[in-house]
Amino acid sequence: MNKQTIREYVRPIITAVLRKCPDNYGVVMKERALFGHYPFKKRCGWRYKIWRDEIRIQLQLRPPRMKCGGQVPDSPGQTRLFA
C-alpha cells in the first residue's frame, strides 16, 4: 500500500474545490466553500492544522514551509546579520 502524508491527501481536494470557485470570490468565500469538503471527522488536532495550512498555501496567504536541508530564501539585510 502506498503511504500518503496528510498533506498529499488533502492537497488535491482543496485544489479541486478552489478550481470550482468563481474568480470573483474573495478569500472568505473560498474558505466557506472548502468548509464542507473537510475529509476527516473532527475539526481539531494535527490533521486539521495541516488542512488549514494547505488552504493558506493554496490561497497564497503564506509561502510553503521548507523541508530540512532546503535553501533559506533571501531576505533584505539577512546577509548583514550573519556577516
PDB file of N, CA and C in Angstrom:
ATOM      1  N   MET A   1       0.831  -1.187   0.000  1.00  0.00           N
ATOM      2  CA  MET A   1       0.000   0.000   0.000  1.00  0.00           C
ATOM      3  C   MET A   1       0.875   1.251   0.000  1.00  0.00           C
ATOM      4  N   ASN A   2       0.506   2.187  -0.780  1.00  0.00           N
ATOM      5  CA  ASN A   2       1.255   3.429  -0.885  1.00  0.00           C
ATOM      6  C   ASN A   2       0.900   4.345   0.284  1.00  0.00           C
ATOM      7  N   LYS A   3       1.907   4.686   1.095  1.00  0.00           N
ATOM      8  CA  LYS A   3       1.657   5.586   2.222  1.00  0.00           C
ATOM      9  C   LYS A   3       1.641   7.018   1.725  1.00  0.00           C
ATOM     10  N   GLN A   4       0.643   7.753   2.158  1.00  0.00           N
ATOM     11  CA  GLN A   4       0.464   9.138   1.763  1.00  0.00           C
ATOM     12  C   GLN A   4       0.474  10.001   3.006  1.00  0.00           C
ATOM     13  N   THR A   5       1.091  11.151   2.915  1.00  0.00           N
ATOM     14  CA  THR A   5       1.021  12.065   4.046  1.00  0.00           C
ATOM     15  C   THR A   5      -0.355  12.724   4.037  1.00  0.00           C
ATOM     16  N   ILE A   6      -0.698  13.330   5.148  1.00  0.00           N
ATOM     17  CA  ILE A   6      -1.985  14.020   5.243  1.00  0.00           C
ATOM     18  C   ILE A   6      -2.022  15.154   4.220  1.00  0.00           C
ATOM     19  N   ARG A   7      -0.922  15.855   4.083  1.00  0.00           N
ATOM     20  CA  ARG A   7      -0.852  16.971   3.137  1.00  0.00           C
ATOM     21  C   ARG A   7      -1.052  16.493   1.703  1.00  0.00           C
ATOM     22  N   GLU A   8      -0.451  15.377   1.343  1.00  0.00           N
ATOM     23  CA  GLU A   8      -0.624  14.826  -0.003  1.00  0.00           C
ATOM     24  C   GLU A   8      -2.063  14.376  -0.232  1.00  0.00           C
ATOM     25  N   TYR A   9      -2.739  13.959   0.820  1.00  0.00           N
ATOM     26  CA  TYR A   9      -4.127  13.518   0.725  1.00  0.00           C
ATOM     27  C   TYR A   9      -5.085  14.690   0.525  1.00  0.00           C
ATOM     28  N   VAL A  10      -4.869  15.785   1.263  1.00  0.00           N
ATOM     29  CA  VAL A  10      -5.818  16.905   1.215  1.00  0.00           C
ATOM     30  C   VAL A  10      -5.541  17.890   0.078  1.00  0.00           C
ATOM     31  N   ARG A  11      -4.314  17.913  -0.418  1.00  0.00           N
ATOM     32  CA  ARG A  11      -3.949  18.878  -1.468  1.00  0.00           C
ATOM     33  C   ARG A  11      -4.863  18.799  -2.695  1.00  0.00           C
ATOM     34  N   PRO A  12      -5.117  17.617  -3.281  1.00  0.00           N
ATOM     35  CA  PRO A  12      -5.997  17.585  -4.460  1.00  0.00           C
ATOM     36  C   PRO A  12      -7.453  17.937  -4.149  1.00  0.00           C
ATOM     37  N   ILE A  13      -7.898  17.672  -2.937  1.00  0.00           N
ATOM     38  CA  ILE A  13      -9.265  18.029  -2.545  1.00  0.00           C
ATOM     39  C   ILE A  13      -9.416  19.541  -2.543  1.00  0.00           C
ATOM     40  N   ILE A  14      -8.464  20.221  -1.923  1.00  0.00           N
ATOM     41  CA  ILE A  14      -8.501  21.683  -1.841  1.00  0.00           C
ATOM     42  C   ILE A  14      -8.370  22.291  -3.237  1.00  0.00           C
ATOM     43  N   THR A  15      -7.472  21.748  -4.048  1.00  0.00           N
ATOM     44  CA  THR A  15      -7.277  22.257  -5.403  1.00  0.00           C
ATOM     45  C   THR A  15      -8.558  22.143  -6.222  1.00  0.00           C
ATOM     46  N   ALA A  16      -9.233  21.007  -6.122  1.00  0.00           N
ATOM     47  CA  ALA A  16     -10.466  20.791  -6.895  1.00  0.00           C
ATOM     48  C   ALA A  16     -11.564  21.769  -6.482  1.00  0.00           C
ATOM     49  N   VAL A  17     -11.703  21.997  -5.183  1.00  0.00           N
ATOM     50  CA  VAL A  17     -12.740  22.922  -4.703  1.00  0.00           C
ATOM     51  C   VAL A  17     -12.423  24.348  -5.143  1.00  0.00           C
ATOM     52  N   LEU A  18     -11.161  24.751  -5.057  1.00  0.00           N
ATOM     53  CA  LEU A  18     -10.787  26.116  -5.447  1.00  0.00           C
ATOM     54  C   LEU A  18     -10.960  26.346  -6.944  1.00  0.00           C
ATOM     55  N   ARG A  19     -10.776  25.308  -7.752  1.00  0.00           N
ATOM     56  CA  ARG A  19     -10.984  25.448  -9.198  1.00  0.00           C
ATOM     57  C   ARG A  19     -12.451  25.695  -9.532  1.00  0.00           C
ATOM     58  N   LYS A  20     -13.352  25.155  -8.711  1.00  0.00           N
ATOM     59  CA  LYS A  20     -14.784  25.329  -8.949  1.00  0.00           C
ATOM     60  C   LYS A  20     -15.286  26.709  -8.518  1.00  0.00           C
ATOM     61  N   CYS A  21     -14.527  27.397  -7.669  1.00  0.00           N
ATOM     62  CA  CYS A  21     -14.949  28.711  -7.177  1.00  0.00           C
ATOM     63  C   CYS A  21     -14.821  29.760  -8.281  1.00  0.00           C
ATOM     64  N   PRO A  22     -15.814  30.645  -8.394  1.00  0.00           N
ATOM     65  CA  PRO A  22     -15.710  31.731  -9.381  1.00  0.00           C
ATOM     66  C   PRO A  22     -14.548  32.667  -9.062  1.00  0.00           C
ATOM     67  N   ASP A  23     -14.073  33.350 -10.080  1.00  0.00           N
ATOM     68  CA  ASP A  23     -12.931  34.260  -9.918  1.00  0.00           C
ATOM     69  C   ASP A  23     -13.226  35.428  -8.990  1.00  0.00           C
ATOM     70  N   ASN A  24     -14.498  35.826  -8.901  1.00  0.00           N
ATOM     71  CA  ASN A  24     -14.820  36.992  -8.083  1.00  0.00           C
ATOM     72  C   ASN A  24     -14.982  36.651  -6.597  1.00  0.00           C
ATOM     73  N   TYR A  25     -14.798  35.403  -6.213  1.00  0.00           N
ATOM     74  CA  TYR A  25     -14.862  35.010  -4.793  1.00  0.00           C
ATOM     75  C   TYR A  25     -13.642  35.564  -4.065  1.00  0.00           C
ATOM     76  N   GLY A  26     -13.868  36.068  -2.874  1.00  0.00           N
ATOM     77  CA  GLY A  26     -12.768  36.505  -2.028  1.00  0.00           C
ATOM     78  C   GLY A  26     -12.262  35.336  -1.193  1.00  0.00           C
ATOM     79  N   VAL A  27     -11.297  35.620  -0.349  1.00  0.00           N
ATOM     80  CA  VAL A  27     -10.702  34.579   0.491  1.00  0.00           C
ATOM     81  C   VAL A  27     -11.751  33.952   1.412  1.00  0.00           C
ATOM     82  N   VAL A  28     -12.598  34.770   2.019  1.00  0.00           N
ATOM     83  CA  VAL A  28     -13.602  34.262   2.957  1.00  0.00           C
ATOM     84  C   VAL A  28     -14.583  33.326   2.257  1.00  0.00           C
ATOM     85  N   MET A  29     -15.022  33.696   1.068  1.00  0.00           N
ATOM     86  CA  MET A  29     -15.969  32.858   0.330  1.00  0.00           C
ATOM     87  C   MET A  29     -15.330  31.535  -0.094  1.00  0.00           C
ATOM     88  N   LYS A  30     -14.055  31.567  -0.439  1.00  0.00           N
ATOM     89  CA  LYS A  30     -13.350  30.340  -0.814  1.00  0.00           C
ATOM     90  C   LYS A  30     -13.205  29.426   0.399  1.00  0.00           C
ATOM     91  N   GLU A  31     -12.902  30.010   1.564  1.00  0.00           N
ATOM     92  CA  GLU A  31     -12.798  29.208   2.782  1.00  0.00           C
ATOM     93  C   GLU A  31     -14.146  28.600   3.152  1.00  0.00           C
ATOM     94  N   ARG A  32     -15.224  29.329   2.925  1.00  0.00           N
ATOM     95  CA  ARG A  32     -16.561  28.785   3.192  1.00  0.00           C
ATOM     96  C   ARG A  32     -16.870  27.630   2.254  1.00  0.00           C
ATOM     97  N   ALA A  33     -16.433  27.742   1.010  1.00  0.00           N
ATOM     98  CA  ALA A  33     -16.647  26.658   0.050  1.00  0.00           C
ATOM     99  C   ALA A  33     -15.869  25.411   0.465  1.00  0.00           C
ATOM    100  N   LEU A  34     -14.706  25.597   1.066  1.00  0.00           N
ATOM    101  CA  LEU A  34     -13.881  24.469   1.495  1.00  0.00           C
ATOM    102  C   LEU A  34     -14.396  23.819   2.785  1.00  0.00           C
ATOM    103  N   PHE A  35     -15.190  24.541   3.546  1.00  0.00           N
ATOM    104  CA  PHE A  35     -15.636  24.063   4.854  1.00  0.00           C
ATOM    105  C   PHE A  35     -16.322  22.694   4.769  1.00  0.00           C
ATOM    106  N   GLY A  36     -17.195  22.517   3.818  1.00  0.00           N
ATOM    107  CA  GLY A  36     -17.944  21.269   3.709  1.00  0.00           C
ATOM    108  C   GLY A  36     -17.169  20.119   3.105  1.00  0.00           C
ATOM    109  N   HIS A  37     -15.967  20.369   2.627  1.00  0.00           N
ATOM    110  CA  HIS A  37     -15.184  19.319   1.981  1.00  0.00           C
ATOM    111  C   HIS A  37     -14.081  18.757   2.869  1.00  0.00           C
ATOM    112  N   TYR A  38     -14.082  19.101   4.139  1.00  0.00           N
ATOM    113  CA  TYR A  38     -13.075  18.573   5.066  1.00  0.00           C
ATOM    114  C   TYR A  38     -13.245  17.055   5.138  1.00  0.00           C
ATOM    115  N   PRO A  39     -12.207  16.271   4.826  1.00  0.00           N
ATOM    116  CA  PRO A  39     -12.369  14.826   4.675  1.00  0.00           C
ATOM    117  C   PRO A  39     -12.325  14.002   5.965  1.00  0.00           C
ATOM    118  N   PHE A  40     -12.025  14.612   7.087  1.00  0.00           N
ATOM    119  CA  PHE A  40     -11.917  13.865   8.341  1.00  0.00           C
ATOM    120  C   PHE A  40     -13.077  14.229   9.254  1.00  0.00           C
ATOM    121  N   LYS A  41     -13.252  13.478  10.328  1.00  0.00           N
ATOM    122  CA  LYS A  41     -14.420  13.684  11.201  1.00  0.00           C
ATOM    123  C   LYS A  41     -14.296  14.930  12.069  1.00  0.00           C
ATOM    124  N   LYS A  42     -13.279  14.969  12.922  1.00  0.00           N
ATOM    125  CA  LYS A  42     -13.141  16.073  13.875  1.00  0.00           C
ATOM    126  C   LYS A  42     -12.324  17.216  13.292  1.00  0.00           C
ATOM    127  N   ARG A  43     -12.731  18.419  13.603  1.00  0.00           N
ATOM    128  CA  ARG A  43     -12.007  19.610  13.171  1.00  0.00           C
ATOM    129  C   ARG A  43     -11.084  20.090  14.282  1.00  0.00           C
ATOM    130  N   CYS A  44     -10.185  19.210  14.657  1.00  0.00           N
ATOM    131  CA  CYS A  44      -9.182  19.555  15.658  1.00  0.00           C
ATOM    132  C   CYS A  44      -7.986  18.637  15.451  1.00  0.00           C
ATOM    133  N   GLY A  45      -6.907  18.951  16.081  1.00  0.00           N
ATOM    134  CA  GLY A  45      -5.722  18.110  16.013  1.00  0.00           C
ATOM    135  C   GLY A  45      -4.849  18.393  14.797  1.00  0.00           C
ATOM    136  N   TRP A  46      -3.902  17.481  14.603  1.00  0.00           N
ATOM    137  CA  TRP A  46      -2.874  17.653  13.597  1.00  0.00           C
ATOM    138  C   TRP A  46      -3.437  17.671  12.179  1.00  0.00           C
ATOM    139  N   ARG A  47      -4.399  16.814  11.878  1.00  0.00           N
ATOM    140  CA  ARG A  47      -4.974  16.776  10.538  1.00  0.00           C
ATOM    141  C   ARG A  47      -5.628  18.107  10.168  1.00  0.00           C
ATOM    142  N   TYR A  48      -6.338  18.693  11.124  1.00  0.00           N
ATOM    143  CA  TYR A  48      -7.000  19.967  10.862  1.00  0.00           C
ATOM    144  C   TYR A  48      -5.984  21.086  10.671  1.00  0.00           C
ATOM    145  N   LYS A  49      -4.892  21.045  11.442  1.00  0.00           N
ATOM    146  CA  LYS A  49      -3.843  22.057  11.278  1.00  0.00           C
ATOM    147  C   LYS A  49      -3.237  21.988   9.880  1.00  0.00           C
ATOM    148  N   ILE A  50      -3.001  20.774   9.397  1.00  0.00           N
ATOM    149  CA  ILE A  50      -2.434  20.616   8.063  1.00  0.00           C
ATOM    150  C   ILE A  50      -3.436  21.055   7.008  1.00  0.00           C
ATOM    151  N   TRP A  51      -4.714  20.728   7.194  1.00  0.00           N
ATOM    152  CA  TRP A  51      -5.770  21.164   6.279  1.00  0.00           C
ATOM    153  C   TRP A  51      -5.780  22.684   6.156  1.00  0.00           C
ATOM    154  N   ARG A  52      -5.772  23.376   7.309  1.00  0.00           N
ATOM    155  CA  ARG A  52      -5.796  24.843   7.308  1.00  0.00           C
ATOM    156  C   ARG A  52      -4.509  25.412   6.694  1.00  0.00           C
ATOM    157  N   ASP A  53      -3.378  24.799   6.986  1.00  0.00           N
ATOM    158  CA  ASP A  53      -2.105  25.254   6.449  1.00  0.00           C
ATOM    159  C   ASP A  53      -2.085  25.114   4.928  1.00  0.00           C
ATOM    160  N   GLU A  54      -2.583  24.012   4.418  1.00  0.00           N
ATOM    161  CA  GLU A  54      -2.614  23.801   2.972  1.00  0.00           C
ATOM    162  C   GLU A  54      -3.563  24.793   2.299  1.00  0.00           C
ATOM    163  N   ILE A  55      -4.638  25.146   2.954  1.00  0.00           N
ATOM    164  CA  ILE A  55      -5.545  26.167   2.415  1.00  0.00           C
ATOM    165  C   ILE A  55      -4.810  27.498   2.316  1.00  0.00           C
ATOM    166  N   ARG A  56      -4.083  27.866   3.378  1.00  0.00           N
ATOM    167  CA  ARG A  56      -3.337  29.126   3.355  1.00  0.00           C
ATOM    168  C   ARG A  56      -2.299  29.144   2.232  1.00  0.00           C
ATOM    169  N   ILE A  57      -1.648  28.006   2.017  1.00  0.00           N
ATOM    170  CA  ILE A  57      -0.639  27.926   0.964  1.00  0.00           C
ATOM    171  C   ILE A  57      -1.293  28.083  -0.406  1.00  0.00           C
ATOM    172  N   GLN A  58      -2.392  27.368  -0.640  1.00  0.00           N
ATOM    173  CA  GLN A  58      -3.028  27.411  -1.958  1.00  0.00           C
ATOM    174  C   GLN A  58      -3.720  28.742  -2.230  1.00  0.00           C
ATOM    175  N   LEU A  59      -4.157  29.431  -1.201  1.00  0.00           N
ATOM    176  CA  LEU A  59      -4.737  30.763  -1.380  1.00  0.00           C
ATOM    177  C   LEU A  59      -3.658  31.840  -1.403  1.00  0.00           C
ATOM    178  N   GLN A  60      -2.413  31.408  -1.317  1.00  0.00           N
ATOM    179  CA  GLN A  60      -1.238  32.283  -1.340  1.00  0.00           C
ATOM    180  C   GLN A  60      -1.269  33.307  -0.221  1.00  0.00           C
ATOM    181  N   LEU A  61      -1.726  32.881   0.951  1.00  0.00           N
ATOM    182  CA  LEU A  61      -1.704  33.744   2.127  1.00  0.00           C
ATOM    183  C   LEU A  61      -0.382  33.621   2.862  1.00  0.00           C
ATOM    184  N   ARG A  62       0.372  32.579   2.565  1.00  0.00           N
ATOM    185  CA  ARG A  62       1.723  32.415   3.091  1.00  0.00           C
ATOM    186  C   ARG A  62       2.457  31.406   2.225  1.00  0.00           C
ATOM    187  N   PRO A  63       3.790  31.521   2.131  1.00  0.00           N
ATOM    188  CA  PRO A  63       4.549  30.574   1.301  1.00  0.00           C
ATOM    189  C   PRO A  63       4.631  29.206   1.970  1.00  0.00           C
ATOM    190  N   PRO A  64       4.862  28.148   1.191  1.00  0.00           N
ATOM    191  CA  PRO A  64       5.001  26.819   1.789  1.00  0.00           C
ATOM    192  C   PRO A  64       6.254  26.733   2.646  1.00  0.00           C
ATOM    193  N   ARG A  65       6.208  25.901   3.672  1.00  0.00           N
ATOM    194  CA  ARG A  65       7.369  25.721   4.540  1.00  0.00           C
ATOM    195  C   ARG A  65       8.413  24.875   3.832  1.00  0.00           C
ATOM    196  N   MET A  66       9.670  25.148   4.162  1.00  0.00           N
ATOM    197  CA  MET A  66      10.760  24.389   3.554  1.00  0.00           C
ATOM    198  C   MET A  66      11.041  23.155   4.387  1.00  0.00           C
ATOM    199  N   LYS A  67      11.455  22.093   3.721  1.00  0.00           N
ATOM    200  CA  LYS A  67      11.875  20.894   4.433  1.00  0.00           C
ATOM    201  C   LYS A  67      13.307  21.097   4.887  1.00  0.00           C
ATOM    202  N   CYS A  68      13.753  20.277   5.814  1.00  0.00           N
ATOM    203  CA  CYS A  68      15.126  20.362   6.305  1.00  0.00           C
ATOM    204  C   CYS A  68      16.098  20.215   5.142  1.00  0.00           C
ATOM    205  N   GLY A  69      17.126  20.995   5.142  1.00  0.00           N
ATOM    206  CA  GLY A  69      18.120  20.936   4.088  1.00  0.00           C
ATOM    207  C   GLY A  69      17.810  21.852   2.920  1.00  0.00           C
ATOM    208  N   GLY A  70      16.679  22.535   2.968  1.00  0.00           N
ATOM    209  CA  GLY A  70      16.322  23.466   1.889  1.00  0.00           C
ATOM    210  C   GLY A  70      17.128  24.740   2.000  1.00  0.00           C
ATOM    211  N   GLN A  71      17.148  25.491   0.936  1.00  0.00           N
ATOM    212  CA  GLN A  71      17.865  26.748   0.953  1.00  0.00           C
ATOM    213  C   GLN A  71      17.027  27.813   1.635  1.00  0.00           C
ATOM    214  N   VAL A  72      17.677  28.651   2.387  1.00  0.00           N
ATOM    215  CA  VAL A  72      16.994  29.750   3.061  1.00  0.00           C
ATOM    216  C   VAL A  72      16.736  30.844   2.041  1.00  0.00           C
ATOM    217  N   PRO A  73      15.495  31.314   1.925  1.00  0.00           N
ATOM    218  CA  PRO A  73      15.221  32.378   0.951  1.00  0.00           C
ATOM    219  C   PRO A  73      15.935  33.662   1.343  1.00  0.00           C
ATOM    220  N   ASP A  74      16.309  34.432   0.344  1.00  0.00           N
ATOM    221  CA  ASP A  74      16.996  35.693   0.591  1.00  0.00           C
ATOM    222  C   ASP A  74      16.028  36.722   1.157  1.00  0.00           C
ATOM    223  N   SER A  75      16.415  37.311   2.244  1.00  0.00           N
ATOM    224  CA  SER A  75      15.644  38.387   2.851  1.00  0.00           C
ATOM    225  C   SER A  75      16.516  39.624   2.891  1.00  0.00           C
ATOM    226  N   PRO A  76      15.925  40.793   2.687  1.00  0.00           N
ATOM    227  CA  PRO A  76      16.732  42.012   2.733  1.00  0.00           C
ATOM    228  C   PRO A  76      17.439  42.151   4.079  1.00  0.00           C
ATOM    229  N   GLY A  77      18.738  42.368   4.041  1.00  0.00           N
ATOM    230  CA  GLY A  77      19.504  42.589   5.252  1.00  0.00           C
ATOM    231  C   GLY A  77      19.935  41.323   5.967  1.00  0.00           C
ATOM    232  N   GLN A  78      19.542  40.160   5.482  1.00  0.00           N
ATOM    233  CA  GLN A  78      19.882  38.936   6.180  1.00  0.00           C
ATOM    234  C   GLN A  78      21.384  38.639   6.108  1.00  0.00           C
ATOM    235  N   THR A  79      22.019  38.961   4.978  1.00  0.00           N
ATOM    236  CA  THR A  79      23.442  38.688   4.878  1.00  0.00           C
ATOM    237  C   THR A  79      24.236  39.575   5.827  1.00  0.00           C
ATOM    238  N   ARG A  80      23.760  40.784   6.098  1.00  0.00           N
ATOM    239  CA  ARG A  80      24.463  41.656   7.058  1.00  0.00           C
ATOM    240  C   ARG A  80      24.348  41.104   8.465  1.00  0.00           C
ATOM    241  N   LEU A  81      23.249  40.433   8.747  1.00  0.00           N
ATOM    242  CA  LEU A  81      23.016  39.919  10.084  1.00  0.00           C
ATOM    243  C   LEU A  81      24.044  38.873  10.469  1.00  0.00           C
ATOM    244  N   PHE A  82      24.423  38.027   9.515  1.00  0.00           N
ATOM    245  CA  PHE A  82      25.336  36.936   9.818  1.00  0.00           C
ATOM    246  C   PHE A  82      26.768  37.199   9.329  1.00  0.00           C
ATOM    247  N   ALA A  83      27.018  38.360   8.789  1.00  0.00           N
ATOM    248  CA  ALA A  83      28.373  38.672   8.287  1.00  0.00           C
ATOM    249  C   ALA A  83      29.291  39.091   9.401  1.00  0.00           C
TER     250      ALA A  83
END
